[in-house]
Structures are given as C-alpha cells and as structure tokens.
C-alpha cells in the first residue's frame, strides 16, 4: 500500500469509528422519555429546548456557606475559639436558611 493509500484508509476508518461513537446520540425521544423528563423536573421553553430545575441553595450548600462565613467573622472577632464558634453557628443558620429556600423552591415549582 502506498503512503497516500494508507492515509486515505486511515481517514476512512477513523471516520467510521467516529460515526459509530456519535450514532447513539442521534436516537429520537419517545413519549415515555418525555414523560420521564417532565416527572424529574425538566421543562421545555418556548423554543422547545429542555431545561432542568435543579441547583440552588439547599441545606448542604447553606451549611457550607454559613460555616465559612461564620468562621471568617468569628476569626476576626474572637480569634481561634471565635472561628470555631462562629463556624458552628454559621453552619446551623446556613442549613436552616438553605432548607427554607429549598422548601420555597419546591412549592413554587409544584403549583
């Protein structure tokens, strides 16, 4: 096989492999798949694009953010023990605020 023939056959085989990897992505969505997406919080906008309602600040993220902020303020005010106490208080407050935010978000999407 010549050099050019080897390059062409390599390109053809590479293209076939790439097509084989991409082909499963072209599967059409059935009605059952659409129902599953809607049941899991997905929705379509006015152009037909799918979006997922997720994220936001829940109790876990709220505790992390509150703990870090409380530790920072506590360290400035009271040193080492202040950081520990501030972090604990901030984590508790952040978890409560995150839970309230999550409940509000769930109620908003449910109605």
JSON list of C-alpha atoms in Angstrom, two decimals:
[
{"chain": "A", "resi": 1, "resn": "UNK", "atom": "CA", "xyz": [0.00, 0.00, 0.00]},
{"chain": "A", "resi": 2, "resn": "UNK", "atom": "CA", "xyz": [1.31, 3.42, -0.85]},
{"chain": "A", "resi": 3, "resn": "UNK", "atom": "CA", "xyz": [1.68, 6.25, 1.59]},
{"chain": "A", "resi": 4, "resn": "UNK", "atom": "CA", "xyz": [-1.31, 8.12, 0.22]},
{"chain": "A", "resi": 5, "resn": "UNK", "atom": "CA", "xyz": [-3.43, 4.96, 0.25]},
{"chain": "A", "resi": 6, "resn": "UNK", "atom": "CA", "xyz": [-2.53, 4.34, 3.89]},
{"chain": "A", "resi": 7, "resn": "UNK", "atom": "CA", "xyz": [-3.51, 7.89, 4.81]},
{"chain": "A", "resi": 8, "resn": "UNK", "atom": "CA", "xyz": [-6.81, 7.64, 2.97]},
{"chain": "A", "resi": 9, "resn": "UNK", "atom": "CA", "xyz": [-7.68, 4.29, 4.53]},
{"chain": "A", "resi": 10, "resn": "UNK", "atom": "CA", "xyz": [-6.76, 5.69, 7.96]},
{"chain": "A", "resi": 11, "resn": "UNK", "atom": "CA", "xyz": [-9.07, 8.66, 7.42]},
{"chain": "A", "resi": 12, "resn": "UNK", "atom": "CA", "xyz": [-11.90, 6.39, 6.25]},
{"chain": "A", "resi": 13, "resn": "UNK", "atom": "CA", "xyz": [-11.52, 4.03, 9.20]},
{"chain": "A", "resi": 14, "resn": "UNK", "atom": "CA", "xyz": [-11.21, 6.95, 11.63]},
{"chain": "A", "resi": 15, "resn": "UNK", "atom": "CA", "xyz": [-14.37, 8.50, 10.21]},
{"chain": "A", "resi": 16, "resn": "UNK", "atom": "CA", "xyz": [-16.23, 5.21, 10.54]},
{"chain": "A", "resi": 17, "resn": "UNK", "atom": "CA", "xyz": [-15.15, 4.90, 14.17]},
{"chain": "A", "resi": 18, "resn": "UNK", "atom": "CA", "xyz": [-16.21, 8.48, 14.91]},
{"chain": "A", "resi": 19, "resn": "UNK", "atom": "CA", "xyz": [-19.59, 7.89, 13.27]},
{"chain": "A", "resi": 20, "resn": "UNK", "atom": "CA", "xyz": [-20.05, 4.76, 15.35]},
{"chain": "A", "resi": 21, "resn": "UNK", "atom": "CA", "xyz": [-19.37, 6.73, 18.52]},
{"chain": "A", "resi": 22, "resn": "UNK", "atom": "CA", "xyz": [-21.75, 9.56, 17.62]},
{"chain": "A", "resi": 23, "resn": "UNK", "atom": "CA", "xyz": [-24.61, 7.47, 16.17]},
{"chain": "A", "resi": 24, "resn": "UNK", "atom": "CA", "xyz": [-26.18, 6.60, 19.58]},
{"chain": "A", "resi": 25, "resn": "UNK", "atom": "CA", "xyz": [-26.57, 10.31, 20.28]},
{"chain": "A", "resi": 26, "resn": "UNK", "atom": "CA", "xyz": [-28.99, 10.66, 17.36]},
{"chain": "A", "resi": 27, "resn": "UNK", "atom": "CA", "xyz": [-31.68, 8.48, 18.96]},
{"chain": "A", "resi": 28, "resn": "UNK", "atom": "CA", "xyz": [-35.10, 10.12, 18.91]},
{"chain": "A", "resi": 29, "resn": "UNK", "atom": "CA", "xyz": [-37.01, 10.69, 22.13]},
{"chain": "A", "resi": 30, "resn": "UNK", "atom": "CA", "xyz": [-40.18, 8.72, 22.67]},
{"chain": "A", "resi": 31, "resn": "UNK", "atom": "CA", "xyz": [-43.27, 9.81, 24.56]},
{"chain": "A", "resi": 32, "resn": "UNK", "atom": "CA", "xyz": [-42.12, 7.74, 27.55]},
{"chain": "A", "resi": 33, "resn": "UNK", "atom": "CA", "xyz": [-38.77, 9.55, 27.58]},
{"chain": "A", "resi": 34, "resn": "UNK", "atom": "CA", "xyz": [-40.53, 12.91, 27.50]},
{"chain": "A", "resi": 35, "resn": "UNK", "atom": "CA", "xyz": [-42.84, 11.88, 30.34]},
{"chain": "A", "resi": 36, "resn": "UNK", "atom": "CA", "xyz": [-39.81, 10.76, 32.39]},
{"chain": "A", "resi": 37, "resn": "UNK", "atom": "CA", "xyz": [-38.08, 14.10, 31.83]},
{"chain": "A", "resi": 38, "resn": "UNK", "atom": "CA", "xyz": [-41.16, 16.05, 32.89]},
{"chain": "A", "resi": 39, "resn": "UNK", "atom": "CA", "xyz": [-41.57, 13.91, 36.03]},
{"chain": "A", "resi": 40, "resn": "UNK", "atom": "CA", "xyz": [-37.98, 14.69, 37.05]},
{"chain": "A", "resi": 41, "resn": "UNK", "atom": "CA", "xyz": [-38.35, 18.46, 36.93]},
{"chain": "A", "resi": 42, "resn": "UNK", "atom": "CA", "xyz": [-37.39, 19.13, 33.33]},
{"chain": "A", "resi": 43, "resn": "UNK", "atom": "CA", "xyz": [-39.37, 21.54, 31.19]},
{"chain": "A", "resi": 44, "resn": "UNK", "atom": "CA", "xyz": [-39.30, 22.96, 27.67]},
{"chain": "A", "resi": 45, "resn": "UNK", "atom": "CA", "xyz": [-39.05, 26.64, 26.92]},
{"chain": "A", "resi": 46, "resn": "UNK", "atom": "CA", "xyz": [-40.97, 28.36, 24.13]},
{"chain": "A", "resi": 47, "resn": "UNK", "atom": "CA", "xyz": [-38.32, 27.28, 21.57]},
{"chain": "A", "resi": 48, "resn": "UNK", "atom": "CA", "xyz": [-38.55, 23.60, 22.52]},
{"chain": "A", "resi": 49, "resn": "UNK", "atom": "CA", "xyz": [-35.24, 23.43, 24.39]},
{"chain": "A", "resi": 50, "resn": "UNK", "atom": "CA", "xyz": [-35.12, 21.27, 27.53]},
{"chain": "A", "resi": 51, "resn": "UNK", "atom": "CA", "xyz": [-34.10, 22.79, 30.86]},
{"chain": "A", "resi": 52, "resn": "UNK", "atom": "CA", "xyz": [-33.70, 21.15, 34.26]},
{"chain": "A", "resi": 53, "resn": "UNK", "atom": "CA", "xyz": [-34.85, 22.73, 37.51]},
{"chain": "A", "resi": 54, "resn": "UNK", "atom": "CA", "xyz": [-32.04, 21.91, 39.84]},
{"chain": "A", "resi": 55, "resn": "UNK", "atom": "CA", "xyz": [-29.34, 23.51, 41.85]},
{"chain": "A", "resi": 56, "resn": "UNK", "atom": "CA", "xyz": [-29.95, 26.43, 44.06]},
{"chain": "A", "resi": 57, "resn": "UNK", "atom": "CA", "xyz": [-29.00, 26.56, 47.70]},
{"chain": "A", "resi": 58, "resn": "UNK", "atom": "CA", "xyz": [-30.27, 23.72, 49.85]},
{"chain": "A", "resi": 59, "resn": "UNK", "atom": "CA", "xyz": [-29.36, 22.77, 53.42]},
{"chain": "A", "resi": 60, "resn": "UNK", "atom": "CA", "xyz": [-25.96, 21.32, 52.47]},
{"chain": "A", "resi": 61, "resn": "UNK", "atom": "CA", "xyz": [-24.72, 24.31, 50.49]},
{"chain": "A", "resi": 62, "resn": "UNK", "atom": "CA", "xyz": [-26.26, 26.67, 53.04]},
{"chain": "A", "resi": 63, "resn": "UNK", "atom": "CA", "xyz": [-24.35, 24.97, 55.86]},
{"chain": "A", "resi": 64, "resn": "UNK", "atom": "CA", "xyz": [-21.08, 25.20, 53.91]},
{"chain": "A", "resi": 65, "resn": "UNK", "atom": "CA", "xyz": [-21.56, 28.85, 53.03]},
{"chain": "A", "resi": 66, "resn": "UNK", "atom": "CA", "xyz": [-22.78, 29.77, 56.51]},
{"chain": "A", "resi": 67, "resn": "UNK", "atom": "CA", "xyz": [-19.99, 27.82, 58.19]},
{"chain": "A", "resi": 68, "resn": "UNK", "atom": "CA", "xyz": [-17.30, 29.50, 56.12]},
{"chain": "A", "resi": 69, "resn": "UNK", "atom": "CA", "xyz": [-18.76, 32.96, 56.64]},
{"chain": "A", "resi": 70, "resn": "UNK", "atom": "CA", "xyz": [-19.27, 32.37, 60.35]},
{"chain": "A", "resi": 71, "resn": "UNK", "atom": "CA", "xyz": [-15.73, 31.07, 60.77]},
{"chain": "A", "resi": 72, "resn": "UNK", "atom": "CA", "xyz": [-14.35, 34.10, 58.94]},
{"chain": "A", "resi": 73, "resn": "UNK", "atom": "CA", "xyz": [-16.27, 36.60, 61.04]},
{"chain": "A", "resi": 74, "resn": "UNK", "atom": "CA", "xyz": [-15.57, 34.62, 64.23]},
{"chain": "A", "resi": 75, "resn": "UNK", "atom": "CA", "xyz": [-11.84, 34.60, 63.48]},
{"chain": "A", "resi": 76, "resn": "UNK", "atom": "CA", "xyz": [-11.84, 38.35, 63.01]},
{"chain": "A", "resi": 77, "resn": "UNK", "atom": "CA", "xyz": [-13.77, 38.98, 66.21]},
{"chain": "A", "resi": 78, "resn": "UNK", "atom": "CA", "xyz": [-12.62, 36.28, 68.61]},
{"chain": "A", "resi": 79, "resn": "UNK", "atom": "CA", "xyz": [-9.53, 34.53, 67.25]},
{"chain": "A", "resi": 80, "resn": "UNK", "atom": "CA", "xyz": [-9.32, 30.70, 67.20]},
{"chain": "A", "resi": 81, "resn": "UNK", "atom": "CA", "xyz": [-12.23, 29.95, 69.52]},
{"chain": "A", "resi": 82, "resn": "UNK", "atom": "CA", "xyz": [-14.31, 32.63, 67.83]},
{"chain": "A", "resi": 83, "resn": "UNK", "atom": "CA", "xyz": [-13.72, 30.95, 64.47]},
{"chain": "A", "resi": 84, "resn": "UNK", "atom": "CA", "xyz": [-14.88, 27.61, 65.85]},
{"chain": "A", "resi": 85, "resn": "UNK", "atom": "CA", "xyz": [-18.00, 29.05, 67.49]},
{"chain": "A", "resi": 86, "resn": "UNK", "atom": "CA", "xyz": [-18.77, 31.32, 64.54]},
{"chain": "A", "resi": 87, "resn": "UNK", "atom": "CA", "xyz": [-18.40, 28.42, 62.09]},
{"chain": "A", "resi": 88, "resn": "UNK", "atom": "CA", "xyz": [-20.78, 26.25, 64.09]},
{"chain": "A", "resi": 89, "resn": "UNK", "atom": "CA", "xyz": [-23.38, 28.99, 64.44]},
{"chain": "A", "resi": 90, "resn": "UNK", "atom": "CA", "xyz": [-23.00, 29.96, 60.79]},
{"chain": "A", "resi": 91, "resn": "UNK", "atom": "CA", "xyz": [-23.36, 26.35, 59.62]},
{"chain": "A", "resi": 92, "resn": "UNK", "atom": "CA", "xyz": [-26.55, 25.91, 61.62]},
{"chain": "A", "resi": 93, "resn": "UNK", "atom": "CA", "xyz": [-28.02, 29.17, 60.38]},
{"chain": "A", "resi": 94, "resn": "UNK", "atom": "CA", "xyz": [-26.99, 28.41, 56.80]},
{"chain": "A", "resi": 95, "resn": "UNK", "atom": "CA", "xyz": [-28.60, 24.97, 56.94]},
{"chain": "A", "resi": 96, "resn": "UNK", "atom": "CA", "xyz": [-31.86, 26.45, 58.22]},
{"chain": "A", "resi": 97, "resn": "UNK", "atom": "CA", "xyz": [-31.85, 29.18, 55.57]},
{"chain": "A", "resi": 98, "resn": "UNK", "atom": "CA", "xyz": [-30.99, 26.65, 52.84]},
{"chain": "A", "resi": 99, "resn": "UNK", "atom": "CA", "xyz": [-33.84, 24.37, 53.91]},
{"chain": "A", "resi": 100, "resn": "UNK", "atom": "CA", "xyz": [-36.27, 27.29, 53.82]},
{"chain": "A", "resi": 101, "resn": "UNK", "atom": "CA", "xyz": [-35.03, 28.20, 50.34]},
{"chain": "A", "resi": 102, "resn": "UNK", "atom": "CA", "xyz": [-35.42, 24.60, 49.17]},
{"chain": "A", "resi": 103, "resn": "UNK", "atom": "CA", "xyz": [-38.98, 24.39, 50.54]},
{"chain": "A", "resi": 104, "resn": "UNK", "atom": "CA", "xyz": [-39.89, 27.66, 48.82]},
{"chain": "A", "resi": 105, "resn": "UNK", "atom": "CA", "xyz": [-38.43, 26.41, 45.52]},
{"chain": "A", "resi": 106, "resn": "UNK", "atom": "CA", "xyz": [-40.30, 23.08, 45.77]},
{"chain": "A", "resi": 107, "resn": "UNK", "atom": "CA", "xyz": [-43.61, 24.85, 46.47]},
{"chain": "A", "resi": 108, "resn": "UNK", "atom": "CA", "xyz": [-43.05, 27.28, 43.61]},
{"chain": "A", "resi": 109, "resn": "UNK", "atom": "CA", "xyz": [-42.49, 24.51, 41.04]},
{"chain": "A", "resi": 110, "resn": "UNK", "atom": "CA", "xyz": [-45.29, 22.32, 42.32]},
{"chain": "A", "resi": 111, "resn": "UNK", "atom": "CA", "xyz": [-48.01, 24.89, 41.72]}
]
